[in-house]
């Protein structure tokens, strides 16, 4: 998890930023399915999900520096 919710700077319209870290890029439709399920969920905030293994090195560094582990299983 990263972004405004981690920094405690969120506001009423802030989304929740999640990064999925895996050893290889997520399979094609998995990220789209996850986003769709989150969109249809009862979570009262928009959730933005990124595949960290497919992100730029600069973005990965930012998430690693600022982010927190939300679930580690």
PDB file of C-alpha atoms in Angstrom, residues 1-2 14-20 34-35 38-39 45-51:
ATOM      1  CA  UNK A   1       0.000   0.000   0.000  1.00  0.00           C
ATOM      2  CA  UNK A   2       1.355   3.434  -0.876  1.00  0.00           C
ATOM      3  CA  UNK A  14      -8.668   9.923  -2.192  1.00  0.00           C
ATOM      4  CA  UNK A  15      -8.226   6.505  -3.728  1.00  0.00           C
ATOM      5  CA  UNK A  16      -6.429   3.614  -2.071  1.00  0.00           C
ATOM      6  CA  UNK A  17      -3.187   2.779  -3.883  1.00  0.00           C
ATOM      7  CA  UNK A  18      -2.100  -0.851  -3.887  1.00  0.00           C
ATOM      8  CA  UNK A  19       0.955  -2.346  -5.555  1.00  0.00           C
ATOM      9  CA  UNK A  20       1.244  -6.074  -6.083  1.00  0.00           C
ATOM     10  CA  UNK A  34      -8.928  -7.755  -9.763  1.00  0.00           C
ATOM     11  CA  UNK A  35      -9.652  -4.142 -10.699  1.00  0.00           C
ATOM     12  CA  UNK A  38     -12.666  -4.043  -6.516  1.00  0.00           C
ATOM     13  CA  UNK A  39     -14.818  -1.663  -8.568  1.00  0.00           C
ATOM     14  CA  UNK A  45     -13.185   4.248  -1.949  1.00  0.00           C
ATOM     15  CA  UNK A  46     -11.759   3.836  -5.407  1.00  0.00           C
ATOM     16  CA  UNK A  47      -8.861   1.357  -5.318  1.00  0.00           C
ATOM     17  CA  UNK A  48      -5.980   1.732  -7.769  1.00  0.00           C
ATOM     18  CA  UNK A  49      -3.938  -1.446  -8.264  1.00  0.00           C
ATOM     19  CA  UNK A  50      -0.597  -1.630 -10.054  1.00  0.00           C
ATOM     20  CA  UNK A  51       1.615  -4.568 -10.979  1.00  0.00           C
TER      21      UNK A  51
END
